[in-house]
mmCIF file of C-alpha atoms in Angstrom:
data_model
loop_
_atom_site.group_PDB
_atom_site.id
_atom_site.type_symbol
_atom_site.label_atom_id
_atom_site.label_comp_id
_atom_site.label_asym_id
_atom_site.label_seq_id
_atom_site.Cartn_x
_atom_site.Cartn_y
_atom_site.Cartn_z
ATOM 1 C CA MET G 1 -0.030 -0.019 -0.051
ATOM 2 C CA SER G 2 1.274 3.447 -1.044
ATOM 3 C CA GLY G 3 2.071 6.060 1.659
ATOM 4 C CA GLU G 4 0.548 8.741 -0.826
ATOM 5 C CA PRO G 5 -2.544 10.570 0.553
ATOM 6 C CA SER G 6 -5.792 9.443 -1.016
ATOM 7 C CA LEU G 7 -7.323 11.344 -3.890
ATOM 8 C CA LEU G 8 -10.102 12.558 -1.327
ATOM 9 C CA SER G 9 -7.509 13.796 1.055
ATOM 10 C CA ARG G 10 -5.615 15.727 -1.651
ATOM 11 C CA ALA G 11 -8.996 17.239 -2.990
ATOM 12 C CA SER G 12 -9.992 18.147 0.540
ATOM 13 C CA ALA G 13 -6.595 19.942 1.171
ATOM 14 C CA GLU G 14 -6.845 21.696 -2.107
ATOM 15 C CA ILE G 15 -10.428 22.965 -1.381
ATOM 16 C CA VAL G 16 -9.326 24.352 2.048
ATOM 17 C CA ASP G 17 -6.018 25.811 0.729
ATOM 18 C CA LEU G 18 -7.715 27.529 -2.247
ATOM 19 C CA HIS G 19 -10.271 29.221 -0.018
ATOM 20 C CA ARG G 20 -7.389 30.360 2.337
ATOM 21 C CA PHE G 21 -5.875 31.824 -0.805
ATOM 22 C CA PHE G 22 -9.184 33.673 -1.471
ATOM 23 C CA VAL G 23 -9.203 35.110 1.982
ATOM 24 C CA ASP G 24 -5.705 36.337 1.669
ATOM 25 C CA TRP G 25 -6.140 37.642 -1.814
ATOM 26 C CA PHE G 26 -9.399 39.584 -1.221
ATOM 27 C CA ASP G 27 -8.270 41.062 2.053
ATOM 28 C CA ARG G 28 -6.577 44.472 1.598
ATOM 29 C CA ALA G 29 -4.165 43.812 4.644
ATOM 30 C CA ARG G 30 -3.054 40.412 3.425
ATOM 31 C CA ALA G 31 -3.231 40.651 -0.379
ATOM 32 C CA ASP G 32 0.542 41.254 -0.829
ATOM 33 C CA ARG G 33 1.352 37.772 0.565
ATOM 34 C CA ALA G 34 -1.076 35.858 -1.672
ATOM 35 C CA ASP G 35 0.493 34.067 -4.607
ATOM 36 C CA PHE G 36 -1.690 34.439 -7.702
ATOM 37 C CA SER G 37 0.370 31.993 -9.700
ATOM 38 C CA ARG G 38 -0.750 29.338 -7.140
ATOM 39 C CA PHE G 39 -4.405 29.919 -8.154
ATOM 40 C CA GLU G 40 -3.513 29.686 -11.851
ATOM 41 C CA ARG G 41 -1.726 26.437 -11.497
ATOM 42 C CA VAL G 42 -4.561 24.697 -9.949
ATOM 43 C CA MET G 43 -7.201 25.775 -12.417
ATOM 44 C CA GLY G 44 -6.941 23.041 -14.989
ATOM 45 C CA ASP G 45 -7.065 23.510 -18.784
ATOM 46 C CA GLY G 46 -10.690 23.588 -19.803
ATOM 47 C CA PHE G 47 -11.797 24.490 -16.272
ATOM 48 C CA CYS G 48 -15.326 25.937 -16.051
ATOM 49 C CA MET G 49 -17.498 27.148 -13.244
ATOM 50 C CA VAL G 50 -21.314 27.404 -12.871
ATOM 51 C CA ALA G 51 -21.691 30.308 -10.486
ATOM 52 C CA PRO G 52 -24.538 30.359 -8.018
ATOM 53 C CA SER G 53 -26.473 32.791 -10.450
ATOM 54 C CA GLY G 54 -26.350 30.028 -13.135
ATOM 55 C CA GLU G 55 -23.715 31.944 -15.199
ATOM 56 C CA VAL G 56 -21.130 29.580 -16.807
ATOM 57 C CA LEU G 57 -17.691 30.908 -16.723
ATOM 58 C CA ASP G 58 -14.660 29.640 -18.476
ATOM 59 C CA ARG G 59 -11.179 29.376 -17.048
ATOM 60 C CA ASN G 60 -10.091 32.812 -18.434
ATOM 61 C CA ALA G 61 -13.229 34.539 -17.040
ATOM 62 C CA VAL G 62 -12.661 32.952 -13.574
ATOM 63 C CA LEU G 63 -8.973 34.047 -13.545
ATOM 64 C CA ASP G 64 -9.775 37.544 -14.796
ATOM 65 C CA HIS G 65 -12.488 38.021 -12.134
ATOM 66 C CA ILE G 66 -10.350 36.774 -9.262
ATOM 67 C CA ARG G 67 -7.379 38.793 -10.460
ATOM 68 C CA ALA G 68 -9.551 41.932 -10.564
ATOM 69 C CA SER G 69 -10.980 41.372 -7.080
ATOM 70 C CA ARG G 70 -7.645 41.577 -5.237
ATOM 71 C CA ALA G 71 -7.669 43.599 -2.039
ATOM 72 C CA THR G 72 -11.448 44.399 -2.358
ATOM 73 C CA CYS G 73 -12.275 43.596 1.371
ATOM 74 C CA ASP G 74 -11.127 45.567 4.308
ATOM 75 C CA GLY G 75 -10.581 42.947 6.888
ATOM 76 C CA ASP G 76 -14.114 41.600 7.417
ATOM 77 C CA PHE G 77 -13.807 38.562 5.272
ATOM 78 C CA ALA G 78 -13.821 34.969 6.232
ATOM 79 C CA ILE G 79 -14.544 31.504 4.619
ATOM 80 C CA ALA G 80 -15.312 28.291 6.363
ATOM 81 C CA ILE G 81 -15.447 24.936 4.560
ATOM 82 C CA GLU G 82 -17.719 22.271 5.865
ATOM 83 C CA ASP G 83 -18.966 18.787 5.066
ATOM 84 C CA ILE G 84 -16.372 17.720 2.426
ATOM 85 C CA ARG G 85 -17.331 14.407 0.940
ATOM 86 C CA ALA G 86 -16.638 12.273 -2.052
ATOM 87 C CA VAL G 87 -19.517 11.682 -4.313
ATOM 88 C CA ARG G 88 -17.700 9.640 -7.071
ATOM 89 C CA GLN G 89 -14.203 8.575 -7.874
ATOM 90 C CA ALA G 90 -12.869 6.796 -10.911
ATOM 91 C CA GLY G 91 -9.219 6.484 -11.592
ATOM 92 C CA ASP G 92 -7.513 9.899 -11.206
ATOM 93 C CA THR G 93 -10.789 11.772 -11.060
ATOM 94 C CA ILE G 94 -12.926 12.589 -8.030
ATOM 95 C CA VAL G 95 -16.175 14.597 -7.712
ATOM 96 C CA VAL G 96 -16.311 16.256 -4.241
ATOM 97 C CA CYS G 97 -19.207 18.164 -2.566
ATOM 98 C CA TYR G 98 -18.743 20.768 0.209
ATOM 99 C CA ILE G 99 -20.424 23.636 1.896
ATOM 100 C CA GLU G 100 -18.697 27.082 1.662
ATOM 101 C CA ALA G 101 -19.809 29.584 4.329
ATOM 102 C CA GLN G 102 -18.729 33.287 3.774
ATOM 103 C CA GLN G 103 -18.749 36.270 6.024
ATOM 104 C CA ARG G 104 -17.985 39.553 4.334
ATOM 105 C CA GLY G 105 -18.667 42.981 5.650
ATOM 106 C CA GLY G 106 -20.899 41.633 8.392
ATOM 107 C CA LYS G 107 -23.048 39.736 5.965
ATOM 108 C CA HIS G 108 -23.285 35.960 5.677
ATOM 109 C CA SER G 109 -23.865 33.621 2.810
ATOM 110 C CA ARG G 110 -23.641 29.804 2.174
ATOM 111 C CA ARG G 111 -23.289 27.772 -0.888
ATOM 112 C CA ARG G 112 -23.121 23.989 -1.692
ATOM 113 C CA SER G 113 -20.388 23.279 -4.228
ATOM 114 C CA SER G 114 -19.693 20.190 -6.388
ATOM 115 C CA ALA G 115 -16.217 20.050 -7.822
ATOM 116 C CA VAL G 116 -14.402 17.697 -10.201
ATOM 117 C CA PHE G 117 -10.613 17.198 -9.626
ATOM 118 C CA THR G 118 -8.074 15.269 -11.534
ATOM 119 C CA THR G 119 -4.543 14.470 -10.439
ATOM 120 C CA SER G 120 -1.792 16.705 -11.445
ATOM 121 C CA SER G 121 1.833 16.304 -10.358
ATOM 122 C CA SER G 122 2.583 19.927 -10.828
ATOM 123 C CA ALA G 123 -0.338 21.210 -8.512
ATOM 124 C CA PRO G 124 0.514 22.028 -4.890
ATOM 125 C CA ASN G 125 -1.841 19.254 -3.456
ATOM 126 C CA GLY G 126 -1.512 16.920 -6.379
ATOM 127 C CA VAL G 127 -4.886 17.731 -7.833
ATOM 128 C CA GLU G 128 -6.374 20.434 -10.106
ATOM 129 C CA TRP G 129 -9.818 21.786 -10.587
ATOM 130 C CA ARG G 130 -11.560 20.810 -13.729
ATOM 131 C CA HIS G 131 -15.175 21.818 -12.999
ATOM 132 C CA LEU G 132 -17.044 23.682 -10.172
ATOM 133 C CA HIS G 133 -20.804 24.074 -9.666
ATOM 134 C CA GLU G 134 -22.076 26.297 -6.889
ATOM 135 C CA THR G 135 -25.648 26.696 -5.673
ATOM 136 C CA TRP G 136 -26.913 29.186 -3.077
ATOM 137 C CA LEU G 137 -28.140 27.806 0.191
ATOM 138 C CA GLN G 138 -28.237 31.208 1.786
ATOM 139 C CA MET G 139 -27.770 34.199 -0.426
ATOM 140 C CA PRO G 140 -25.729 37.179 0.844
ATOM 141 C CA GLU G 141 -27.882 39.228 3.043
ATOM 142 C CA ASP G 142 -28.816 42.765 2.078
#
C-alpha cells in the first residue's frame, strides 16, 4: 500500500487551501502575501464554473474575475469549508461536494459546491480543479 494521501485527502486539502488563498487575496491587509500563480496552477485547462447565479464561466473569465478582485475587502472577510465528501471517484478523477460559508462586511452567505478534480503532479496538493458548480443555500444578506 502506498504512503501517498488518498485522492479525497488531496482534493480536501486543495479545497481548504484555495479558500485560504481567496481570504488572503481579497483582504486588503493580506493581499501582498497571496500568490496568484498558485491559483492559476490549480485551475486546469478547460476548467469551467457554474456560478450560484447560473452563469457559466470559463477558466479565463474566472482568472480575470479573481485577479480583478484583489484587495477588495477591508478585513471583515472569512470563509469556512464544511462537510467535504466524495460523491464519485474513478481512476484519477474525483467529484467532491462541500459547503462554503462566507462572512463579508458583516453579511453571511452559504453555498453548496460540487467540484471535479483530476490528479496533477505539478499542482500544490497533487490535484487540479476541472469543474465547479455552486448553488446558493443562503444568499448574501442585504
